[in-house]
Coordinates of C-alpha atoms in Angstrom, one line a residue:
Chain I
M26 CA 13.7 33.5 -73.5
A27 CA 12.3 32.9 -76.9
V28 CA 14.7 33.6 -79.8
L29 CA 14.1 34.1 -83.5
L30 CA 16.5 31.9 -85.4
G31 CA 16.2 32.5 -89.2
N32 CA 12.5 32.1 -89.8
T33 CA 11.9 30.0 -86.6
L34 CA 10.7 31.3 -83.3
E35 CA 12.1 29.0 -80.6
I36 CA 10.1 28.7 -77.3
R37 CA 11.0 26.6 -74.3
V38 CA 8.5 25.2 -71.8
V39 CA 9.9 23.4 -68.7
Y40 CA 8.2 20.9 -66.4
C41 CA 9.5 21.3 -62.8
G42 CA 8.5 19.7 -59.5
A43 CA 9.5 17.4 -56.7
P44 CA 11.0 14.0 -57.4
F45 CA 8.3 11.5 -58.4
S46 CA 5.7 14.2 -58.7
G47 CA 5.1 13.1 -62.3
K48 CA 7.0 15.5 -64.6
T49 CA 8.0 12.9 -67.2
T50 CA 4.6 11.2 -67.0
S51 CA 2.9 14.5 -67.6
L52 CA 5.3 15.2 -70.5
L53 CA 4.6 11.8 -72.1
A54 CA 0.9 12.2 -71.6
L55 CA 1.0 15.6 -73.2
H56 CA 3.0 14.3 -76.1
E57 CA 0.6 11.5 -76.6
Q58 CA -2.5 13.7 -76.6
L59 CA -1.3 16.7 -78.6
S60 CA -2.2 16.6 -82.3
A61 CA -0.4 19.7 -83.4
E62 CA 0.4 19.8 -87.1
L63 CA 4.1 19.6 -86.3
K64 CA 5.1 17.2 -83.6
G65 CA 8.4 15.5 -83.0
D66 CA 9.4 12.4 -81.1
V67 CA 10.2 12.4 -77.5
L68 CA 13.9 12.4 -76.7
M69 CA 14.6 10.8 -73.3
L70 CA 17.9 11.0 -71.5
E71 CA 17.2 8.7 -68.6
T72 CA 19.2 6.5 -66.3
D73 CA 19.2 2.7 -66.1
D74 CA 16.4 2.8 -63.5
D75 CA 14.2 5.1 -65.6
R76 CA 14.9 8.3 -63.7
T77 CA 15.4 11.4 -65.7
L78 CA 19.2 12.0 -66.0
F79 CA 19.4 15.3 -68.0
F80 CA 15.9 15.9 -69.4
D81 CA 13.1 14.6 -71.6
S82 CA 12.0 16.7 -74.4
F83 CA 9.8 16.9 -77.5
P84 CA 8.9 19.6 -80.0
V85 CA 5.6 20.8 -81.3
G86 CA 5.2 23.6 -83.8
L87 CA 3.1 25.5 -86.3
I88 CA 3.6 27.6 -89.3
A89 CA 2.0 31.1 -89.0
P90 CA 0.2 32.6 -92.0
S91 CA 3.2 34.8 -92.6
G92 CA 5.4 31.6 -93.0
L93 CA 7.0 32.0 -89.5
K94 CA 7.7 28.7 -87.9
V95 CA 6.9 28.5 -84.2
R96 CA 8.6 25.7 -82.4
V97 CA 7.8 24.9 -78.7
K98 CA 10.2 22.5 -77.1
V99 CA 8.8 20.9 -74.0
F100 CA 11.3 19.8 -71.4
S101 CA 11.2 18.0 -68.1
V102 CA 14.0 18.3 -65.5
P103 CA 15.4 15.8 -63.0
G104 CA 13.7 16.4 -59.6
Q105 CA 16.4 15.3 -57.2
Q106 CA 18.1 18.0 -55.2
E107 CA 21.6 17.2 -56.4
Y108 CA 20.7 18.0 -60.0
R109 CA 20.2 21.7 -59.4
S110 CA 22.8 22.7 -62.0
T111 CA 21.0 20.7 -64.7
R112 CA 17.7 22.4 -63.7
R113 CA 19.4 25.7 -64.0
A114 CA 20.8 24.9 -67.4
I115 CA 17.4 23.9 -68.7
L116 CA 15.6 26.8 -67.0
S117 CA 17.9 29.3 -68.5
G118 CA 16.3 30.6 -71.6
A119 CA 12.9 29.2 -70.6
D120 CA 9.7 31.0 -71.6
G121 CA 7.5 29.4 -69.1
A122 CA 7.3 26.5 -66.5
I123 CA 4.7 24.1 -65.4
F124 CA 5.2 23.3 -61.7
V125 CA 3.9 19.8 -61.0
V126 CA 2.7 19.4 -57.5
D127 CA 2.7 15.8 -56.0
G128 CA -0.9 15.7 -54.7
R129 CA -0.1 13.0 -52.0
P130 CA -0.7 14.8 -48.7
D131 CA 2.4 13.3 -47.0
I132 CA 4.6 14.8 -49.7
Q133 CA 3.8 18.4 -48.9
G134 CA 7.4 19.1 -47.7
D135 CA 9.0 17.9 -50.9
N136 CA 6.7 20.1 -52.9
D137 CA 7.6 23.1 -50.8
D138 CA 11.3 22.4 -51.2
A139 CA 10.9 22.0 -55.0
Y140 CA 9.0 25.2 -55.3
Q141 CA 11.6 27.0 -53.2
D142 CA 14.3 25.6 -55.4
L143 CA 12.5 26.8 -58.5
Q144 CA 12.2 30.3 -57.1
E145 CA 15.9 30.3 -56.2
N146 CA 16.9 29.1 -59.7
L147 CA 14.7 31.8 -61.3
A148 CA 16.3 34.4 -59.0
F149 CA 19.8 33.1 -60.0
L150 CA 18.9 33.3 -63.7
E151 CA 17.3 36.7 -63.1
L152 CA 14.0 35.4 -64.5
H153 CA 12.2 35.9 -61.2
D154 CA 9.6 38.5 -62.2
E155 CA 9.1 37.5 -65.9
L156 CA 8.6 33.8 -66.1
P157 CA 5.0 32.6 -66.1
V158 CA 4.6 29.4 -64.0
A159 CA 1.4 27.3 -64.4
I160 CA 0.6 24.9 -61.6
E161 CA -0.5 21.3 -62.2
C162 CA -1.7 19.5 -59.1
N163 CA -1.0 15.9 -60.1
K164 CA -2.3 12.7 -58.5
S165 CA -5.4 14.6 -57.4
D166 CA -7.5 11.5 -58.1
L167 CA -5.9 10.1 -54.9
L168 CA -7.3 12.9 -52.8
A169 CA -10.7 13.2 -51.1
S170 CA -12.6 16.2 -52.4
R171 CA -11.9 18.2 -49.2
Q172 CA -8.2 17.5 -49.4
K173 CA -8.2 18.4 -53.1
K174 CA -9.8 21.7 -52.3
E175 CA -7.3 22.5 -49.6
T176 CA -4.3 21.5 -51.8
I177 CA -5.6 23.7 -54.6
A178 CA -6.2 26.6 -52.3
Y179 CA -2.7 26.2 -50.8
W180 CA -1.1 26.5 -54.2
A181 CA -3.5 29.2 -55.4
E182 CA -2.0 31.3 -52.6
R183 CA 1.5 30.9 -54.0
S184 CA 0.6 31.6 -57.7
D185 CA -1.2 34.3 -59.6
R186 CA -2.4 31.6 -62.1
E187 CA -5.1 29.0 -61.9
V188 CA -4.2 25.7 -60.2
H189 CA -5.0 22.7 -62.5
P190 CA -5.8 19.3 -60.9
S191 CA -4.5 16.4 -63.0
C192 CA -3.9 12.7 -63.1
A193 CA -1.0 12.3 -65.5
L194 CA -0.9 8.5 -65.3
K195 CA -4.4 8.4 -66.8
G196 CA -3.6 11.2 -69.1
K197 CA -6.1 13.6 -67.5
G198 CA -5.7 17.3 -66.9
V199 CA -2.3 17.7 -68.5
I200 CA -3.5 19.8 -71.5
E201 CA -5.1 22.5 -69.3
P202 CA -1.9 23.8 -67.6
F203 CA -0.2 23.7 -71.0
I204 CA -2.9 25.9 -72.6
D205 CA -2.8 28.2 -69.6
L206 CA 1.0 28.6 -70.0
L207 CA 0.8 29.1 -73.8
D208 CA -1.7 31.9 -73.2
A209 CA 0.7 33.6 -70.8
I210 CA 3.6 33.1 -73.1
Y211 CA 1.8 34.5 -76.1
E212 CA 1.0 37.7 -74.2
R213 CA 4.7 38.3 -73.6
L214 CA 5.9 37.3 -77.1
D215 CA 3.3 39.2 -79.0
A216 CA 4.7 42.4 -77.8
E217 CA 8.3 41.4 -78.6
F218 CA 7.8 39.7 -82.0
S219 CA 4.6 41.4 -83.2
L220 CA 3.0 38.0 -83.7
S221 CA -0.5 39.3 -84.4
S222 CA 0.4 42.3 -86.5
D223 CA 3.4 41.0 -88.5
H224 CA 2.6 37.3 -88.6
A225 CA -1.2 37.3 -88.5
L226 CA -1.0 34.9 -85.5
T227 CA -3.7 35.6 -82.9
A228 CA -3.7 34.3 -79.4
D229 CA -6.5 31.9 -80.1
E230 CA -4.7 30.5 -83.1
F231 CA -1.4 30.3 -81.3
T232 CA -2.7 28.3 -78.3
G233 CA -5.4 26.5 -80.3
R234 CA -3.0 25.1 -82.9
L235 CA -0.1 24.3 -80.6
A236 CA -2.3 22.6 -78.0
A237 CA -4.7 20.9 -80.4
F238 CA -5.4 17.5 -78.9
A239 CA -7.2 14.3 -79.8
R240 CA -9.8 13.9 -77.1
Q241 CA -9.1 10.7 -75.2
E242 CA -11.5 8.0 -74.4
A243 CA -12.4 8.1 -70.7
S244 CA -10.5 5.2 -69.2
Chain A
M4 CA 24.3 38.1 -70.6
R5 CA 22.4 36.0 -68.1
P6 CA 24.4 33.5 -66.0
G7 CA 22.8 30.5 -67.7
H8 CA 23.7 31.6 -71.2
I9 CA 27.3 30.5 -71.2
N10 CA 26.6 28.1 -74.0
A11 CA 23.1 27.0 -75.1
F12 CA 22.8 23.3 -74.9
D13 CA 19.9 23.0 -77.4
D14 CA 21.2 25.0 -80.3
R15 CA 19.8 23.5 -83.5
L16 CA 21.4 20.1 -84.4
V17 CA 22.1 20.3 -88.1
G18 CA 22.4 17.4 -90.6
A19 CA 26.2 17.6 -90.6
R20 CA 26.2 16.9 -86.8
L21 CA 23.4 14.3 -86.8
L22 CA 24.6 12.5 -89.9
P23 CA 28.4 13.1 -90.3
R24 CA 29.9 12.3 -93.7
R25 CA 31.6 9.1 -92.7
M26 CA 28.4 7.7 -91.2
R27 CA 26.5 8.6 -94.4
H28 CA 28.9 6.6 -96.5
G29 CA 28.6 3.6 -94.1
L30 CA 24.8 3.9 -94.1
E31 CA 24.6 4.1 -97.9
G32 CA 26.7 0.9 -98.2
V33 CA 24.7 -1.0 -95.6
L34 CA 21.4 0.1 -97.1
K35 CA 22.5 -0.9 -100.6
S36 CA 23.4 -4.3 -99.5
L37 CA 20.1 -4.6 -97.6
I38 CA 17.7 -3.5 -100.3
G39 CA 19.8 -4.0 -103.4
K40 CA 19.2 -0.4 -104.5
E41 CA 21.4 2.6 -104.8
V42 CA 20.8 5.0 -101.8
R43 CA 22.3 8.6 -101.3
I44 CA 21.9 10.8 -98.3
C45 CA 22.1 14.5 -99.4
D46 CA 22.1 17.9 -97.7
S47 CA 19.5 19.4 -100.0
Q48 CA 16.6 18.3 -102.1
M49 CA 17.7 17.4 -105.7
T50 CA 14.5 16.0 -107.1
P51 CA 10.8 16.1 -106.0
Q52 CA 11.1 12.4 -105.3
D53 CA 13.8 13.0 -102.6
R54 CA 12.3 12.3 -99.2
P55 CA 13.3 14.6 -96.3
V56 CA 14.8 13.2 -93.1
H57 CA 13.1 15.0 -90.1
Y58 CA 14.6 15.7 -86.8
D59 CA 12.9 18.1 -84.4
L60 CA 10.4 19.4 -87.0
D61 CA 13.2 20.3 -89.4
A62 CA 14.4 18.5 -92.5
V63 CA 18.1 17.7 -91.7
A64 CA 18.9 15.7 -94.8
Y65 CA 17.3 14.1 -97.9
V66 CA 17.2 10.5 -99.1
Q67 CA 17.6 9.8 -102.8
C68 CA 16.8 6.3 -103.8
E69 CA 17.2 4.4 -107.1
D70 CA 13.8 3.0 -106.5
P71 CA 11.6 5.8 -105.0
A72 CA 9.3 3.2 -103.5
Y73 CA 12.0 2.6 -100.9
A74 CA 12.6 6.2 -100.1
N75 CA 10.0 6.6 -97.3
R76 CA 11.1 3.5 -95.4
V77 CA 14.8 4.4 -95.8
A78 CA 14.1 7.9 -94.5
M79 CA 12.3 6.6 -91.4
F80 CA 15.2 4.3 -90.7
I81 CA 17.7 7.2 -90.9
E82 CA 15.4 9.3 -88.7
Q83 CA 15.7 6.7 -86.0
I84 CA 19.5 6.9 -86.3
C85 CA 19.3 10.7 -86.1
Q86 CA 17.3 10.4 -82.9
M87 CA 19.9 8.1 -81.4
N88 CA 22.6 10.4 -82.4
A89 CA 20.8 13.4 -81.0
R90 CA 20.5 11.7 -77.6
Y91 CA 24.3 11.4 -77.4
L92 CA 24.9 14.9 -78.7
M93 CA 22.3 16.5 -76.4
A94 CA 23.6 14.5 -73.4
S95 CA 27.2 15.6 -74.1
R96 CA 26.2 19.3 -74.6
M97 CA 24.2 19.1 -71.4
H98 CA 27.0 17.5 -69.6
R99 CA 29.4 20.4 -70.6
K100 CA 26.8 23.0 -69.7
V101 CA 26.3 21.5 -66.2
V102 CA 30.1 21.2 -65.7
D103 CA 30.4 24.9 -66.7
I104 CA 27.7 25.9 -64.2
D105 CA 29.2 23.7 -61.4
Y106 CA 32.7 25.0 -62.2
E107 CA 31.5 28.6 -62.1
E108 CA 29.8 28.0 -58.8
L109 CA 33.0 26.3 -57.4
R110 CA 35.1 29.2 -58.6
R111 CA 32.8 31.7 -57.0
R112 CA 32.9 29.8 -53.7
N113 CA 36.7 29.4 -53.9
E114 CA 37.0 33.2 -54.4
A115 CA 34.8 33.8 -51.4
L116 CA 36.9 31.4 -49.4
E117 CA 40.1 33.0 -50.6
Q118 CA 38.7 36.4 -49.5
S119 CA 37.8 35.2 -46.0
R120 CA 41.3 33.5 -45.8
E121 CA 42.9 36.9 -46.6
S122 CA 40.9 38.7 -44.0
Y123 CA 41.8 36.1 -41.4
K124 CA 45.4 36.4 -42.4
A125 CA 45.3 40.2 -42.0
L126 CA 43.6 39.7 -38.6
S127 CA 46.2 37.3 -37.4
E128 CA 49.0 39.6 -38.5
N129 CA 47.4 42.5 -36.6
L130 CA 46.7 40.3 -33.6
E131 CA 50.1 40.6 -32.0
A132 CA 50.2 44.4 -32.2
R133 CA 46.6 44.5 -31.0
V134 CA 47.4 42.3 -28.0
A135 CA 50.5 44.4 -27.2
E136 CA 48.3 47.5 -27.3
Q137 CA 45.7 45.9 -25.0
V138 CA 48.4 44.8 -22.6
E139 CA 49.8 48.3 -22.5
Q140 CA 46.3 49.7 -21.8
I141 CA 45.7 47.1 -19.0
D142 CA 49.2 47.9 -17.5
A143 CA 48.4 51.6 -17.5
A144 CA 45.0 51.0 -15.9
Q145 CA 46.6 48.8 -13.2
R146 CA 49.2 51.4 -12.4
Q147 CA 46.4 54.0 -12.1
V148 CA 44.6 51.7 -9.7
Y149 CA 47.7 51.0 -7.7
L150 CA 48.5 54.7 -7.5
H151 CA 45.0 55.6 -6.5
E152 CA 45.0 52.9 -3.8
R153 CA 48.2 54.2 -2.4
L154 CA 47.1 57.8 -2.5
S155 CA 43.9 57.0 -0.9
T156 CA 45.6 54.9 1.9
V157 CA 48.0 57.8 2.5
G158 CA 45.0 60.1 2.4
Q159 CA 43.1 58.2 5.0
L160 CA 46.1 58.0 7.2
A161 CA 46.8 61.6 6.9
A162 CA 43.1 62.5 7.6
G163 CA 43.2 60.4 10.7
M164 CA 46.5 61.9 11.9
A165 CA 45.4 65.4 11.1
H166 CA 42.3 64.9 13.2
E167 CA 44.1 63.2 16.1
I168 CA 46.9 65.7 16.2
N169 CA 45.0 68.9 15.5
N170 CA 42.8 68.6 18.6
P171 CA 45.5 68.3 21.2
L172 CA 47.6 70.7 19.2
G173 CA 44.7 73.2 19.5
Y174 CA 44.7 73.2 23.3
I175 CA 48.5 73.0 23.5
T176 CA 48.7 76.2 21.4
N177 CA 45.9 77.9 23.5
N178 CA 47.4 76.8 26.8
L179 CA 50.9 78.0 25.7
K180 CA 49.3 81.4 24.9
V181 CA 47.5 81.5 28.2
A182 CA 50.8 80.5 29.9
G183 CA 52.5 83.4 28.1
S184 CA 50.0 85.9 29.5
Y185 CA 50.5 84.4 33.0
V186 CA 54.2 85.1 32.6
D187 CA 53.2 88.7 31.8
D188 CA 51.1 88.8 35.0
L189 CA 53.9 87.3 37.0
E190 CA 56.3 89.9 35.6
A191 CA 54.0 92.7 36.8
K192 CA 53.8 91.1 40.3
V193 CA 57.6 90.7 40.3
A194 CA 58.1 94.3 39.5
A195 CA 56.6 95.2 42.8
L196 CA 59.0 93.2 44.8
D197 CA 62.3 94.5 46.2
D198 CA 65.5 94.4 44.1
N199 CA 67.0 91.1 45.5
Q200 CA 63.8 89.1 45.0
R201 CA 63.2 90.8 41.6
R202 CA 66.6 89.7 40.3
E203 CA 66.1 86.2 41.5
F204 CA 62.7 85.9 39.7
A205 CA 63.7 87.8 36.6
D206 CA 66.0 85.1 35.4
I207 CA 63.4 82.4 36.0
L208 CA 60.7 84.5 34.2
E209 CA 63.0 85.1 31.2
D210 CA 63.7 81.4 30.9
F211 CA 60.0 80.6 31.3
R212 CA 59.1 83.1 28.5
S213 CA 61.6 81.7 26.1
L214 CA 60.4 78.2 27.0
T215 CA 56.7 79.0 26.1
S216 CA 57.6 80.9 22.9
E217 CA 59.8 78.0 21.7
C218 CA 57.0 75.6 22.5
L219 CA 54.5 77.8 20.6
E220 CA 56.9 77.9 17.6
G221 CA 57.1 74.1 17.7
A222 CA 53.3 73.8 17.8
L223 CA 53.1 76.1 14.7
R224 CA 55.6 73.9 12.8
I225 CA 53.5 70.8 13.6
S226 CA 50.4 72.6 12.3
T227 CA 52.3 73.5 9.1
I228 CA 53.3 69.9 8.6
I229 CA 49.7 68.8 9.1
G230 CA 48.6 71.3 6.5
D231 CA 51.2 70.0 4.0
L232 CA 50.2 66.4 4.7
K233 CA 46.6 67.3 4.0
R234 CA 47.5 69.0 0.8
F235 CA 49.8 66.1 -0.2
S236 CA 47.2 63.5 0.4
D237 CA 44.5 65.6 -1.1
I238 CA 42.0 64.7 1.6
D239 CA 40.1 67.8 1.0
Q240 CA 39.1 67.0 -2.6
V241 CA 39.4 63.5 -3.9
S242 CA 37.8 63.4 -7.3
S243 CA 37.1 66.9 -8.5
T244 CA 39.7 69.2 -10.1
R245 CA 40.1 72.8 -9.4
D246 CA 42.5 75.6 -10.3
V247 CA 45.7 75.2 -8.4
E248 CA 49.0 77.2 -8.2
V249 CA 52.0 75.0 -8.9
C250 CA 54.6 76.9 -6.9
E251 CA 52.6 76.4 -3.7
I252 CA 52.4 72.7 -4.5
I253 CA 56.1 72.5 -5.2
E254 CA 56.9 74.2 -1.8
S255 CA 54.6 71.8 0.0
A256 CA 56.2 68.8 -1.9
I257 CA 59.7 70.1 -0.9
R258 CA 58.6 70.1 2.8
M259 CA 57.4 66.6 2.4
V260 CA 60.6 65.5 0.9
A261 CA 62.4 67.1 3.8
A262 CA 60.8 64.4 6.0
V263 CA 62.8 61.7 4.2
E264 CA 65.8 63.7 2.9
P265 CA 66.5 66.3 5.7
D266 CA 69.1 68.2 3.7
V267 CA 66.8 69.0 0.8
A268 CA 66.2 72.6 2.0
S269 CA 69.8 73.4 1.7
R270 CA 70.1 72.0 -1.8
V271 CA 66.9 73.1 -3.6
Q272 CA 66.3 76.5 -5.1
V273 CA 62.9 77.5 -6.6
E274 CA 62.9 80.3 -9.2
G275 CA 60.2 81.9 -11.3
G276 CA 56.7 83.2 -10.8
Q277 CA 53.3 81.6 -10.3
G278 CA 51.7 79.1 -12.6
W279 CA 48.0 78.2 -12.5
V280 CA 46.8 74.8 -13.8
N281 CA 43.6 72.9 -13.4
G282 CA 43.9 69.6 -11.6
H283 CA 44.3 67.6 -8.4
S284 CA 46.7 69.3 -6.0
G285 CA 47.3 66.0 -4.2
H286 CA 48.1 64.1 -7.4
L287 CA 50.4 66.9 -8.7
S288 CA 52.0 67.1 -5.3
Q289 CA 52.7 63.4 -5.5
A290 CA 54.2 63.8 -9.0
F291 CA 56.5 66.7 -7.9
F292 CA 57.4 64.8 -4.7
N293 CA 58.6 61.9 -6.8
V294 CA 60.7 64.0 -9.2
I295 CA 62.2 66.1 -6.3
H296 CA 62.8 63.0 -4.2
N297 CA 64.7 61.4 -7.2
A298 CA 66.8 64.5 -7.6
C299 CA 67.6 64.5 -3.9
I300 CA 68.7 60.9 -4.0
A301 CA 70.9 61.7 -7.0
C302 CA 72.5 64.6 -5.1
R303 CA 73.3 62.6 -1.9
Q304 CA 76.9 62.6 -2.8
G305 CA 76.9 66.3 -3.6
G306 CA 75.1 68.6 -6.1
D307 CA 72.1 70.9 -6.0
I308 CA 68.6 71.1 -7.4
R309 CA 67.2 74.0 -9.4
I310 CA 63.4 74.2 -10.0
T311 CA 62.2 76.9 -12.4
V312 CA 58.5 77.7 -13.1
A313 CA 57.8 79.5 -16.3
E314 CA 54.9 79.8 -18.8
D315 CA 54.8 79.6 -22.6
E316 CA 51.7 80.5 -24.7
T317 CA 49.8 77.4 -23.7
H318 CA 51.5 75.7 -20.9
V319 CA 53.1 76.1 -17.5
V320 CA 56.6 74.8 -17.9
L321 CA 58.4 73.3 -14.8
V322 CA 62.0 72.4 -15.0
F323 CA 63.6 70.2 -12.3
A324 CA 67.4 70.2 -12.9
D325 CA 69.9 68.5 -10.6
S326 CA 73.7 68.4 -10.9
G327 CA 74.0 64.8 -9.7
P328 CA 75.8 62.1 -11.5
G329 CA 73.2 61.8 -14.3
M330 CA 72.3 58.5 -16.1
D331 CA 73.8 56.6 -19.0
K332 CA 71.8 56.1 -22.2
E333 CA 70.4 52.7 -21.3
T334 CA 69.2 53.7 -17.8
L335 CA 67.7 56.9 -19.3
S336 CA 65.9 54.9 -22.0
R337 CA 64.3 52.8 -19.3
A338 CA 63.7 55.4 -16.7
R339 CA 60.1 55.9 -17.5
E340 CA 59.3 52.2 -17.4
P341 CA 57.2 51.0 -14.5
F342 CA 59.0 48.9 -11.9
F343 CA 62.4 49.9 -13.4
T344 CA 64.8 51.0 -10.6
T345 CA 68.6 51.2 -10.1
R346 CA 68.2 51.2 -6.3
P347 CA 68.6 48.2 -4.1
V348 CA 65.6 45.9 -3.6
G349 CA 63.4 47.3 -0.9
D350 CA 64.6 50.9 -1.4
G351 CA 62.7 51.9 -4.5
T352 CA 59.6 50.5 -6.2
G353 CA 60.5 51.7 -9.6
L354 CA 57.2 53.5 -9.8
G355 CA 58.2 57.0 -8.9
L356 CA 58.9 58.4 -12.3
S357 CA 56.3 56.3 -14.1
S358 CA 53.5 57.4 -11.8
A359 CA 54.7 61.0 -12.2
V360 CA 54.4 60.5 -16.0
D361 CA 50.9 59.0 -15.5
I362 CA 49.8 61.8 -13.3
V363 CA 51.1 64.5 -15.7
Q364 CA 49.5 62.7 -18.7
A365 CA 46.2 62.5 -16.8
H366 CA 46.4 66.3 -16.6
N367 CA 46.9 66.4 -20.4
G368 CA 50.5 67.4 -19.9
S369 CA 53.8 65.9 -20.8
L370 CA 57.0 64.8 -19.0
D371 CA 60.4 64.7 -20.7
I372 CA 63.6 63.6 -19.2
D373 CA 67.1 64.2 -20.3
S374 CA 70.4 63.4 -18.7
V375 CA 74.1 63.7 -19.2
P376 CA 76.4 61.4 -17.3
G377 CA 78.6 63.4 -14.9
K378 CA 76.5 66.6 -15.5
G379 CA 73.1 65.9 -14.1
T380 CA 69.5 65.2 -15.0
Q381 CA 66.7 67.5 -16.1
V382 CA 63.0 66.7 -16.0
V383 CA 60.7 69.1 -17.9
I384 CA 57.0 69.0 -17.2
H385 CA 54.4 70.8 -19.4
L386 CA 51.0 71.4 -17.9
P387 CA 48.2 73.2 -19.7
R388 CA 47.7 76.8 -18.4
V389 CA 44.3 77.6 -16.9
D390 CA 44.1 80.8 -18.9
A391 CA 45.4 79.5 -22.2

């Protein structure tokens, strides 16, 4: 959960999902495209064979008209089952999650397991009812349009938020779930930290400035 | 506090952690030899020319350079070093955090295991007592079955005998009565004869009369025995209980004992009034039979048996006291055990007293036994009164 440290509001966003679903790829694509006024480097803690060991992370931020600094740290977690404790450590204190679905149809079981794991971890951390989860359906370029529709419908049933198709490898569709999540997070934080009243930070400004992006050339 | 908040792995990394003092001195020396200019890494901004070193959107240190033209490049170099350092620091914090979570999980599981181990231990400690209890219950049930079987065998036998004997006994009794009336007729006829003839016939007639009346008496005794046998075997009512009078049952039991211990009648004395209880007369008769039979065996070498029937507020109290040789402590302590007997093999089954105890307990009563060697034995039976 967001905390106010001095004059800085710390917010944590976490990419979750099955192994190889594209969490780190999405995080890197997001980092590349964001053009927020404050943006830090990506810190990667990976293994020799380029799998995420603990996490990848980068910060983006803004300074509100009141002088309040808002820092959003974006994390990705390791997807393999045996790293559950690491996922729990990173999810504790999270303000929102982006669940990355692996769009390949033969991977459906892994997605279900990962989603189940996320729900269990949230229950363990007692975040079950409060944490907004945006859904990014990755690799959707590999799907025929009917399959894509079905996959999106499948995940729409499991979430009360919109399901966003993406292709992280080509840098497509990673901004939308981030924006979606920031909107949900603002809604919760505004009540707690009086963002609009005390800091003159509106929802549009919050999301617009944090998720400002340089439009990519179509590749 | 939430379970995940044991320690936060991404607390701000400050300049002192990212650029410890010793490292700063080393860096300052290396940079000076590289660019030939004086470089200082400070915690705060001294002059406007000082260039901040950024990590994670914050300024974590400031670079002061003799030649400000180098400040920017030096700061970027130090930022790279901060990032490298941060990787290590974040990884070590994360490692600790994960170990904490895993340890907590292991501790929790260990506790659960410990608990289940305790409950198994408690179970295994109880097991022996529970097995003994079950064995005792099974034993009791088996004795009941055995007793029931025996009683029902006796009952069937008695029912058959009673039926077979009662019919011929009926016409024997009738015929003897008719024969008696013929003797009366003959006597009338004889009275009309002359004196000599009359005297001759009178002796025969008198003999004849005593013969028939003795036979009739015998037939009545047979009928009484059949009645006792029927009561003893309970063939009239096998499963239902009814209000019964204990003295009557005791008298009947004594007559049954007389069949095996002929001198019982001369030894036993029954005192006291009536006592009404609810139960099976056949079962109670069996219980009393066993107790009286034991007393008779004890008195074979001399002694007598006193049976008293009394009532207290709630119970009919029956006391069977004999003045036989009594029992020593060890025998007394085992007397109620099934299959315990002091008699030679084949003489006693060791079930007499234990089945009496079972029967009395089945009637919600109690049986207590006390004995003094050389003085005799006393069995006290309490049975709930019908009107209590």
